[in-house]
PDB file of C-alpha atoms in Angstrom:
ATOM      1  CA  UNK P   1       0.000  -0.025  -0.097  1.00  0.00           C
ATOM      2  CA  UNK P   2       1.178   3.639  -0.217  1.00  0.00           C
ATOM      3  CA  UNK P   3       1.651   3.730   3.473  1.00  0.00           C
ATOM      4  CA  UNK P   4       3.793   0.553   3.632  1.00  0.00           C
ATOM      5  CA  UNK P   5       7.157   2.387   3.682  1.00  0.00           C
ATOM      6  CA  UNK P   6       6.013   4.689   6.487  1.00  0.00           C
ATOM      7  CA  UNK P   7       4.521   1.854   8.460  1.00  0.00           C
ATOM      8  CA  UNK P   8       7.696  -0.097   8.080  1.00  0.00           C
ATOM      9  CA  UNK P   9       9.635   2.892   9.316  1.00  0.00           C
ATOM     10  CA  UNK P  10       7.463   2.830  12.478  1.00  0.00           C
ATOM     11  CA  UNK P  11       9.238  -0.408  13.603  1.00  0.00           C
ATOM     12  CA  UNK P  12      12.786   1.071  13.206  1.00  0.00           C
ATOM     13  CA  UNK P  13      11.690   4.255  15.025  1.00  0.00           C
ATOM     14  CA  UNK P  14      10.547   2.150  18.030  1.00  0.00           C
ATOM     15  CA  UNK P  15      13.550   0.013  18.075  1.00  0.00           C
ATOM     16  CA  UNK P  16      15.807   3.108  17.773  1.00  0.00           C
ATOM     17  CA  UNK P  17      14.084   4.624  20.816  1.00  0.00           C
ATOM     18  CA  UNK P  18      14.831   1.328  22.864  1.00  0.00           C
ATOM     19  CA  UNK P  19      18.436   1.294  21.657  1.00  0.00           C
ATOM     20  CA  UNK P  20      18.776   5.049  22.707  1.00  0.00           C
ATOM     21  CA  UNK P  21      17.640   4.253  26.212  1.00  0.00           C
ATOM     22  CA  UNK P  22      20.183   1.276  26.394  1.00  0.00           C
ATOM     23  CA  UNK P  23      22.897   3.751  25.512  1.00  0.00           C
ATOM     24  CA  UNK P  24      21.610   6.423  27.812  1.00  0.00           C
ATOM     25  CA  UNK P  25      21.572   3.871  30.708  1.00  0.00           C
ATOM     26  CA  UNK P  26      24.814   2.369  29.738  1.00  0.00           C
ATOM     27  CA  UNK P  27      23.412  -1.186  29.661  1.00  0.00           C
ATOM     28  CA  UNK P  28      25.901  -4.143  29.407  1.00  0.00           C
ATOM     29  CA  UNK P  29      23.866  -5.802  26.515  1.00  0.00           C
ATOM     30  CA  UNK P  30      20.724  -5.787  24.546  1.00  0.00           C
ATOM     31  CA  UNK P  31      19.049  -9.146  23.678  1.00  0.00           C
ATOM     32  CA  UNK P  32      16.600 -10.089  21.080  1.00  0.00           C
ATOM     33  CA  UNK P  33      14.814 -13.453  21.070  1.00  0.00           C
ATOM     34  CA  UNK P  34      14.258 -13.710  17.367  1.00  0.00           C
ATOM     35  CA  UNK P  35      11.985 -12.265  14.693  1.00  0.00           C
ATOM     36  CA  UNK P  36      13.849  -9.203  14.102  1.00  0.00           C
ATOM     37  CA  UNK P  37      12.451  -9.258  10.513  1.00  0.00           C
ATOM     38  CA  UNK P  38       8.885 -10.098   9.555  1.00  0.00           C
ATOM     39  CA  UNK P  39       9.988 -11.950   6.383  1.00  0.00           C
ATOM     40  CA  UNK P  40      13.097 -14.040   5.690  1.00  0.00           C
ATOM     41  CA  UNK P  41      13.387 -12.060   2.451  1.00  0.00           C
ATOM     42  CA  UNK P  42      13.592  -8.462   3.237  1.00  0.00           C
ATOM     43  CA  UNK P  43      13.815  -5.460   0.863  1.00  0.00           C
ATOM     44  CA  UNK P  44      16.943  -3.544   0.645  1.00  0.00           C
ATOM     45  CA  UNK P  45      15.205  -0.591   2.293  1.00  0.00           C
ATOM     46  CA  UNK P  46      14.447  -2.550   5.358  1.00  0.00           C
ATOM     47  CA  UNK P  47      17.777  -4.163   5.874  1.00  0.00           C
ATOM     48  CA  UNK P  48      19.465  -0.609   5.380  1.00  0.00           C
ATOM     49  CA  UNK P  49      17.123   0.737   8.075  1.00  0.00           C
ATOM     50  CA  UNK P  50      18.162  -2.200  10.280  1.00  0.00           C
ATOM     51  CA  UNK P  51      21.838  -1.399   9.855  1.00  0.00           C
ATOM     52  CA  UNK P  52      21.270   2.377  10.656  1.00  0.00           C
ATOM     53  CA  UNK P  53      19.247   1.198  13.623  1.00  0.00           C
ATOM     54  CA  UNK P  54      22.031  -0.935  15.166  1.00  0.00           C
ATOM     55  CA  UNK P  55      24.871   1.284  14.326  1.00  0.00           C
ATOM     56  CA  UNK P  56      24.660   3.470  17.516  1.00  0.00           C
ATOM     57  CA  UNK P  57      24.663   0.407  19.716  1.00  0.00           C
ATOM     58  CA  UNK P  58      27.787  -0.726  17.883  1.00  0.00           C
ATOM     59  CA  UNK P  59      29.372   2.756  18.314  1.00  0.00           C
ATOM     60  CA  UNK P  60      28.566   2.788  21.989  1.00  0.00           C
ATOM     61  CA  UNK P  61      30.171  -0.748  22.347  1.00  0.00           C
ATOM     62  CA  UNK P  62      26.918  -2.321  23.644  1.00  0.00           C
ATOM     63  CA  UNK P  63      26.586  -5.775  22.261  1.00  0.00           C
ATOM     64  CA  UNK P  64      23.342  -6.791  20.678  1.00  0.00           C
ATOM     65  CA  UNK P  65      22.757 -10.632  21.235  1.00  0.00           C
ATOM     66  CA  UNK P  66      20.205 -12.224  19.073  1.00  0.00           C
ATOM     67  CA  UNK P  67      18.763 -15.687  17.947  1.00  0.00           C
ATOM     68  CA  UNK P  68      16.945 -16.349  14.737  1.00  0.00           C
ATOM     69  CA  UNK P  69      13.137 -16.638  14.866  1.00  0.00           C
ATOM     70  CA  UNK P  70      10.957 -18.610  12.397  1.00  0.00           C
ATOM     71  CA  UNK P  71      10.430 -15.352  10.459  1.00  0.00           C
ATOM     72  CA  UNK P  72      14.133 -14.646  10.216  1.00  0.00           C
ATOM     73  CA  UNK P  73      15.072 -18.259   9.142  1.00  0.00           C
ATOM     74  CA  UNK P  74      15.612 -19.113   5.466  1.00  0.00           C
ATOM     75  CA  UNK P  75      14.840 -22.831   5.350  1.00  0.00           C
ATOM     76  CA  UNK P  76      17.082 -23.485   2.443  1.00  0.00           C
ATOM     77  CA  UNK P  77      20.517 -23.848   3.920  1.00  0.00           C
ATOM     78  CA  UNK P  78      22.376 -22.873   0.941  1.00  0.00           C
ATOM     79  CA  UNK P  79      20.948 -19.342   1.623  1.00  0.00           C
ATOM     80  CA  UNK P  80      21.923 -17.011   4.341  1.00  0.00           C
ATOM     81  CA  UNK P  81      19.780 -15.218   6.608  1.00  0.00           C
ATOM     82  CA  UNK P  82      19.648 -11.351   7.026  1.00  0.00           C
ATOM     83  CA  UNK P  83      20.462 -11.926  10.896  1.00  0.00           C
ATOM     84  CA  UNK P  84      23.661 -13.761   9.511  1.00  0.00           C
ATOM     85  CA  UNK P  85      24.506 -10.744   7.439  1.00  0.00           C
ATOM     86  CA  UNK P  86      24.051  -8.401  10.342  1.00  0.00           C
ATOM     87  CA  UNK P  87      26.293 -10.731  12.415  1.00  0.00           C
ATOM     88  CA  UNK P  88      29.123 -10.771   9.804  1.00  0.00           C
ATOM     89  CA  UNK P  89      28.966  -6.973   9.493  1.00  0.00           C
ATOM     90  CA  UNK P  90      29.551  -6.709  13.333  1.00  0.00           C
ATOM     91  CA  UNK P  91      26.168  -5.280  14.314  1.00  0.00           C
ATOM     92  CA  UNK P  92      24.859  -8.377  16.395  1.00  0.00           C
ATOM     93  CA  UNK P  93      26.182 -11.442  18.032  1.00  0.00           C
ATOM     94  CA  UNK P  94      24.249 -14.330  16.586  1.00  0.00           C
ATOM     95  CA  UNK P  95      23.847 -17.323  18.834  1.00  0.00           C
ATOM     96  CA  UNK P  96      23.258 -20.759  17.653  1.00  0.00           C
ATOM     97  CA  UNK P  97      23.704 -24.069  19.488  1.00  0.00           C
ATOM     98  CA  UNK P  98      25.393 -27.109  17.612  1.00  0.00           C
ATOM     99  CA  UNK P  99      23.405 -30.221  17.295  1.00  0.00           C
ATOM    100  CA  UNK P 100      24.743 -33.793  16.284  1.00  0.00           C
ATOM    101  CA  UNK P 101      23.012 -36.669  14.491  1.00  0.00           C
ATOM    102  CA  UNK P 102      22.055 -38.158  17.748  1.00  0.00           C
ATOM    103  CA  UNK P 103      20.040 -35.084  18.872  1.00  0.00           C
ATOM    104  CA  UNK P 104      22.700 -33.879  21.321  1.00  0.00           C
ATOM    105  CA  UNK P 105      23.057 -30.083  21.805  1.00  0.00           C
ATOM    106  CA  UNK P 106      26.102 -28.156  22.783  1.00  0.00           C
ATOM    107  CA  UNK P 107      26.856 -24.439  23.291  1.00  0.00           C
ATOM    108  CA  UNK P 108      30.376 -23.541  21.876  1.00  0.00           C
ATOM    109  CA  UNK P 109      31.803 -20.234  23.027  1.00  0.00           C
ATOM    110  CA  UNK P 110      31.075 -17.349  20.735  1.00  0.00           C
ATOM    111  CA  UNK P 111      34.209 -16.375  18.897  1.00  0.00           C
ATOM    112  CA  UNK P 112      34.744 -12.683  17.799  1.00  0.00           C
ATOM    113  CA  UNK P 113      36.994 -14.009  14.982  1.00  0.00           C
ATOM    114  CA  UNK P 114      34.309 -16.202  13.340  1.00  0.00           C
ATOM    115  CA  UNK P 115      31.404 -14.268  14.811  1.00  0.00           C
ATOM    116  CA  UNK P 116      29.694 -17.574  15.644  1.00  0.00           C
ATOM    117  CA  UNK P 117      28.989 -19.632  18.711  1.00  0.00           C
ATOM    118  CA  UNK P 118      26.272 -20.805  21.002  1.00  0.00           C
ATOM    119  CA  UNK P 119      27.047 -18.804  24.279  1.00  0.00           C
ATOM    120  CA  UNK P 120      28.650 -15.504  25.129  1.00  0.00           C
ATOM    121  CA  UNK P 121      29.750 -14.068  28.466  1.00  0.00           C
ATOM    122  CA  UNK P 122      28.991 -10.486  29.308  1.00  0.00           C
ATOM    123  CA  UNK P 123      30.032  -9.034  32.588  1.00  0.00           C
ATOM    124  CA  UNK P 124      29.614 -12.210  34.625  1.00  0.00           C
ATOM    125  CA  UNK P 125      26.411 -13.452  32.834  1.00  0.00           C
ATOM    126  CA  UNK P 126      26.628 -16.089  30.257  1.00  0.00           C
ATOM    127  CA  UNK P 127      23.955 -15.803  27.557  1.00  0.00           C
ATOM    128  CA  UNK P 128      22.981 -19.063  25.575  1.00  0.00           C
ATOM    129  CA  UNK P 129      20.939 -18.837  22.454  1.00  0.00           C
ATOM    130  CA  UNK P 130      18.410 -21.183  20.995  1.00  0.00           C
ATOM    131  CA  UNK P 131      16.435 -20.163  17.875  1.00  0.00           C
ATOM    132  CA  UNK P 132      13.342 -21.684  16.495  1.00  0.00           C
ATOM    133  CA  UNK P 133      12.842 -25.492  17.114  1.00  0.00           C
ATOM    134  CA  UNK P 134       9.176 -25.606  16.090  1.00  0.00           C
ATOM    135  CA  UNK P 135       6.827 -28.179  17.568  1.00  0.00           C
ATOM    136  CA  UNK P 136       9.655 -29.996  19.072  1.00  0.00           C
ATOM    137  CA  UNK P 137      10.942 -27.238  21.172  1.00  0.00           C
ATOM    138  CA  UNK P 138       9.848 -28.756  24.505  1.00  0.00           C
ATOM    139  CA  UNK P 139      11.481 -32.071  23.824  1.00  0.00           C
ATOM    140  CA  UNK P 140      14.892 -30.228  23.588  1.00  0.00           C
ATOM    141  CA  UNK P 141      14.686 -28.480  27.009  1.00  0.00           C
ATOM    142  CA  UNK P 142      16.361 -31.344  28.835  1.00  0.00           C
ATOM    143  CA  UNK P 143      19.217 -31.235  26.463  1.00  0.00           C
ATOM    144  CA  UNK P 144      19.385 -27.499  26.480  1.00  0.00           C
ATOM    145  CA  UNK P 145      19.550 -27.604  30.405  1.00  0.00           C
ATOM    146  CA  UNK P 146      22.209 -30.393  30.367  1.00  0.00           C
ATOM    147  CA  UNK P 147      24.339 -28.654  27.768  1.00  0.00           C
ATOM    148  CA  UNK P 148      24.239 -25.283  29.461  1.00  0.00           C
ATOM    149  CA  UNK P 149      25.200 -26.735  32.856  1.00  0.00           C
ATOM    150  CA  UNK P 150      28.009 -28.680  31.238  1.00  0.00           C
ATOM    151  CA  UNK P 151      29.323 -25.647  29.433  1.00  0.00           C
ATOM    152  CA  UNK P 152      29.140 -23.347  32.564  1.00  0.00           C
ATOM    153  CA  UNK P 153      28.878 -25.465  35.711  1.00  0.00           C
ATOM    154  CA  UNK P 154      28.824 -22.435  37.947  1.00  0.00           C
ATOM    155  CA  UNK P 155      27.789 -18.914  37.574  1.00  0.00           C
ATOM    156  CA  UNK P 156      24.937 -16.877  36.182  1.00  0.00           C
ATOM    157  CA  UNK P 157      23.217 -18.085  33.034  1.00  0.00           C
ATOM    158  CA  UNK P 158      20.512 -16.481  30.932  1.00  0.00           C
ATOM    159  CA  UNK P 159      18.750 -18.012  27.752  1.00  0.00           C
ATOM    160  CA  UNK P 160      17.470 -16.501  24.719  1.00  0.00           C
ATOM    161  CA  UNK P 161      14.822 -18.964  23.274  1.00  0.00           C
ATOM    162  CA  UNK P 162      12.452 -18.351  20.329  1.00  0.00           C
ATOM    163  CA  UNK P 163       9.568 -20.387  21.578  1.00  0.00           C
ATOM    164  CA  UNK P 164       6.084 -19.698  22.999  1.00  0.00           C
ATOM    165  CA  UNK P 165       4.407 -21.197  26.107  1.00  0.00           C
ATOM    166  CA  UNK P 166       0.997 -22.689  25.518  1.00  0.00           C
ATOM    167  CA  UNK P 167      -1.906 -21.000  27.188  1.00  0.00           C
ATOM    168  CA  UNK P 168       0.176 -17.733  27.449  1.00  0.00           C
ATOM    169  CA  UNK P 169       1.265 -17.347  23.889  1.00  0.00           C
ATOM    170  CA  UNK P 170      -1.367 -16.118  21.562  1.00  0.00           C
ATOM    171  CA  UNK P 171      -0.400 -18.731  18.850  1.00  0.00           C
ATOM    172  CA  UNK P 172      -0.222 -22.477  19.315  1.00  0.00           C
ATOM    173  CA  UNK P 173       2.340 -23.266  16.666  1.00  0.00           C
ATOM    174  CA  UNK P 174       5.939 -23.600  17.711  1.00  0.00           C
ATOM    175  CA  UNK P 175       5.099 -23.630  21.486  1.00  0.00           C
ATOM    176  CA  UNK P 176       5.806 -25.771  24.391  1.00  0.00           C
ATOM    177  CA  UNK P 177       3.818 -26.556  27.574  1.00  0.00           C
ATOM    178  CA  UNK P 178       4.271 -24.971  30.832  1.00  0.00           C
ATOM    179  CA  UNK P 179       5.528 -28.318  32.234  1.00  0.00           C
ATOM    180  CA  UNK P 180       8.013 -28.529  29.534  1.00  0.00           C
ATOM    181  CA  UNK P 181       9.247 -25.095  30.193  1.00  0.00           C
ATOM    182  CA  UNK P 182       9.701 -25.402  34.021  1.00  0.00           C
ATOM    183  CA  UNK P 183      13.109 -27.397  33.945  1.00  0.00           C
ATOM    184  CA  UNK P 184      14.676 -24.220  32.371  1.00  0.00           C
ATOM    185  CA  UNK P 185      14.460 -22.573  35.743  1.00  0.00           C
ATOM    186  CA  UNK P 186      17.001 -25.182  37.076  1.00  0.00           C
ATOM    187  CA  UNK P 187      19.716 -23.849  34.764  1.00  0.00           C
ATOM    188  CA  UNK P 188      18.859 -20.237  33.987  1.00  0.00           C
ATOM    189  CA  UNK P 189      18.117 -17.174  36.081  1.00  0.00           C
ATOM    190  CA  UNK P 190      16.507 -15.499  33.281  1.00  0.00           C
ATOM    191  CA  UNK P 191      14.828 -16.809  30.094  1.00  0.00           C
ATOM    192  CA  UNK P 192      14.130 -14.376  27.259  1.00  0.00           C
ATOM    193  CA  UNK P 193      11.225 -15.856  25.297  1.00  0.00           C
ATOM    194  CA  UNK P 194      10.267 -14.909  21.804  1.00  0.00           C
ATOM    195  CA  UNK P 195       7.680 -16.063  19.047  1.00  0.00           C
ATOM    196  CA  UNK P 196       4.355 -14.778  20.421  1.00  0.00           C
ATOM    197  CA  UNK P 197       3.974 -10.997  20.508  1.00  0.00           C
ATOM    198  CA  UNK P 198       1.930 -10.858  23.730  1.00  0.00           C
ATOM    199  CA  UNK P 199       3.608  -9.970  27.089  1.00  0.00           C
ATOM    200  CA  UNK P 200       3.632 -12.666  29.761  1.00  0.00           C
ATOM    201  CA  UNK P 201       5.676 -14.186  32.663  1.00  0.00           C
ATOM    202  CA  UNK P 202       6.209 -17.801  33.669  1.00  0.00           C
ATOM    203  CA  UNK P 203       6.871 -18.718  37.116  1.00  0.00           C
ATOM    204  CA  UNK P 204       8.074 -21.795  39.037  1.00  0.00           C
ATOM    205  CA  UNK P 205       6.828 -22.134  42.538  1.00  0.00           C
ATOM    206  CA  UNK P 206       6.096 -18.352  42.742  1.00  0.00           C
ATOM    207  CA  UNK P 207       9.425 -17.332  41.217  1.00  0.00           C
ATOM    208  CA  UNK P 208       9.250 -15.830  37.800  1.00  0.00           C
ATOM    209  CA  UNK P 209      11.952 -17.045  35.491  1.00  0.00           C
ATOM    210  CA  UNK P 210      10.761 -16.755  31.893  1.00  0.00           C
ATOM    211  CA  UNK P 211       9.672 -13.520  30.331  1.00  0.00           C
ATOM    212  CA  UNK P 212       8.225 -12.268  27.072  1.00  0.00           C
ATOM    213  CA  UNK P 213       7.794  -8.515  27.035  1.00  0.00           C
ATOM    214  CA  UNK P 214       5.778  -8.745  23.692  1.00  0.00           C
ATOM    215  CA  UNK P 215       7.058  -7.101  20.533  1.00  0.00           C
ATOM    216  CA  UNK P 216       7.668  -3.449  20.998  1.00  0.00           C
ATOM    217  CA  UNK P 217       5.330  -2.506  17.923  1.00  0.00           C
ATOM    218  CA  UNK P 218       1.912  -4.077  16.780  1.00  0.00           C
ATOM    219  CA  UNK P 219       2.393  -6.274  13.777  1.00  0.00           C
ATOM    220  CA  UNK P 220      -1.296  -6.449  13.169  1.00  0.00           C
ATOM    221  CA  UNK P 221      -4.669  -4.889  14.570  1.00  0.00           C
ATOM    222  CA  UNK P 222      -5.270  -7.941  16.762  1.00  0.00           C
ATOM    223  CA  UNK P 223      -2.259  -6.976  18.863  1.00  0.00           C
ATOM    224  CA  UNK P 224      -3.786  -3.699  20.065  1.00  0.00           C
ATOM    225  CA  UNK P 225      -5.157  -5.468  23.142  1.00  0.00           C
ATOM    226  CA  UNK P 226      -1.771  -6.883  24.046  1.00  0.00           C
ATOM    227  CA  UNK P 227      -0.528  -4.330  26.860  1.00  0.00           C
ATOM    228  CA  UNK P 228       1.871  -3.524  27.964  1.00  0.00           C
ATOM    229  CA  UNK P 229       4.244  -4.108  25.157  1.00  0.00           C
ATOM    230  CA  UNK P 230       7.817  -3.093  24.715  1.00  0.00           C
ATOM    231  CA  UNK P 231      11.019  -4.395  26.316  1.00  0.00           C
ATOM    232  CA  UNK P 232      12.133  -5.658  29.663  1.00  0.00           C
ATOM    233  CA  UNK P 233      14.874  -3.752  31.596  1.00  0.00           C
ATOM    234  CA  UNK P 234      16.700  -6.538  33.487  1.00  0.00           C
ATOM    235  CA  UNK P 235      19.147  -6.115  36.377  1.00  0.00           C
ATOM    236  CA  UNK P 236      20.964  -9.103  38.105  1.00  0.00           C
ATOM    237  CA  UNK P 237      21.192  -9.197  41.805  1.00  0.00           C
ATOM    238  CA  UNK P 238      24.853  -8.717  42.602  1.00  0.00           C
ATOM    239  CA  UNK P 239      24.449 -10.920  45.595  1.00  0.00           C
ATOM    240  CA  UNK P 240      23.651 -13.905  43.550  1.00  0.00           C
TER     241      UNK P 240
END
């Protein structure tokens, strides 16, 4: 439509405002749990806006840690995703676990030389990244927990996971159950969820551990009732 470019620009405007706050408050990192783009094939104008939006973070030396969502993913693996392009250009740190033919998962340390890896340590917190696993996400949770603890036996761990939790997430596809999600609390002090655009919090025995702030901008009219939407400002208790 004639307003498509203006509406597209709304998303970069909102994201820019969040990044500006991160810079003003001198945050240690910004994390994005997938679906940075709405489509795997983006227009050059959209990618150019993404580069311009992330540039101030890079100039401020604030790492942007990200995983790929189902909308970012190009299913033909002879193609590269636009998230990979941003990572290679130095604008984001893309986290991906490694899997073997037996279904095992590992989180190699992110390398600034190759700009690849499954985990990255920022100021005493190790961030692990898992992108979109689809309908089998819940089945992978025990492997994710075991692999994270094996990689970092002690210390603070956080997880970026592009998955929804059923009954909380507005969509059912690519979600896991609450019972499947609960073991994540054993390994991670904070789980940053993605996928569904509705804000919600998951707790275990009254202690919240998994959070989805909702997308910072509405993708369609149905999301106008999802309030509040935006981003979470997370601080880690220095005594933990």
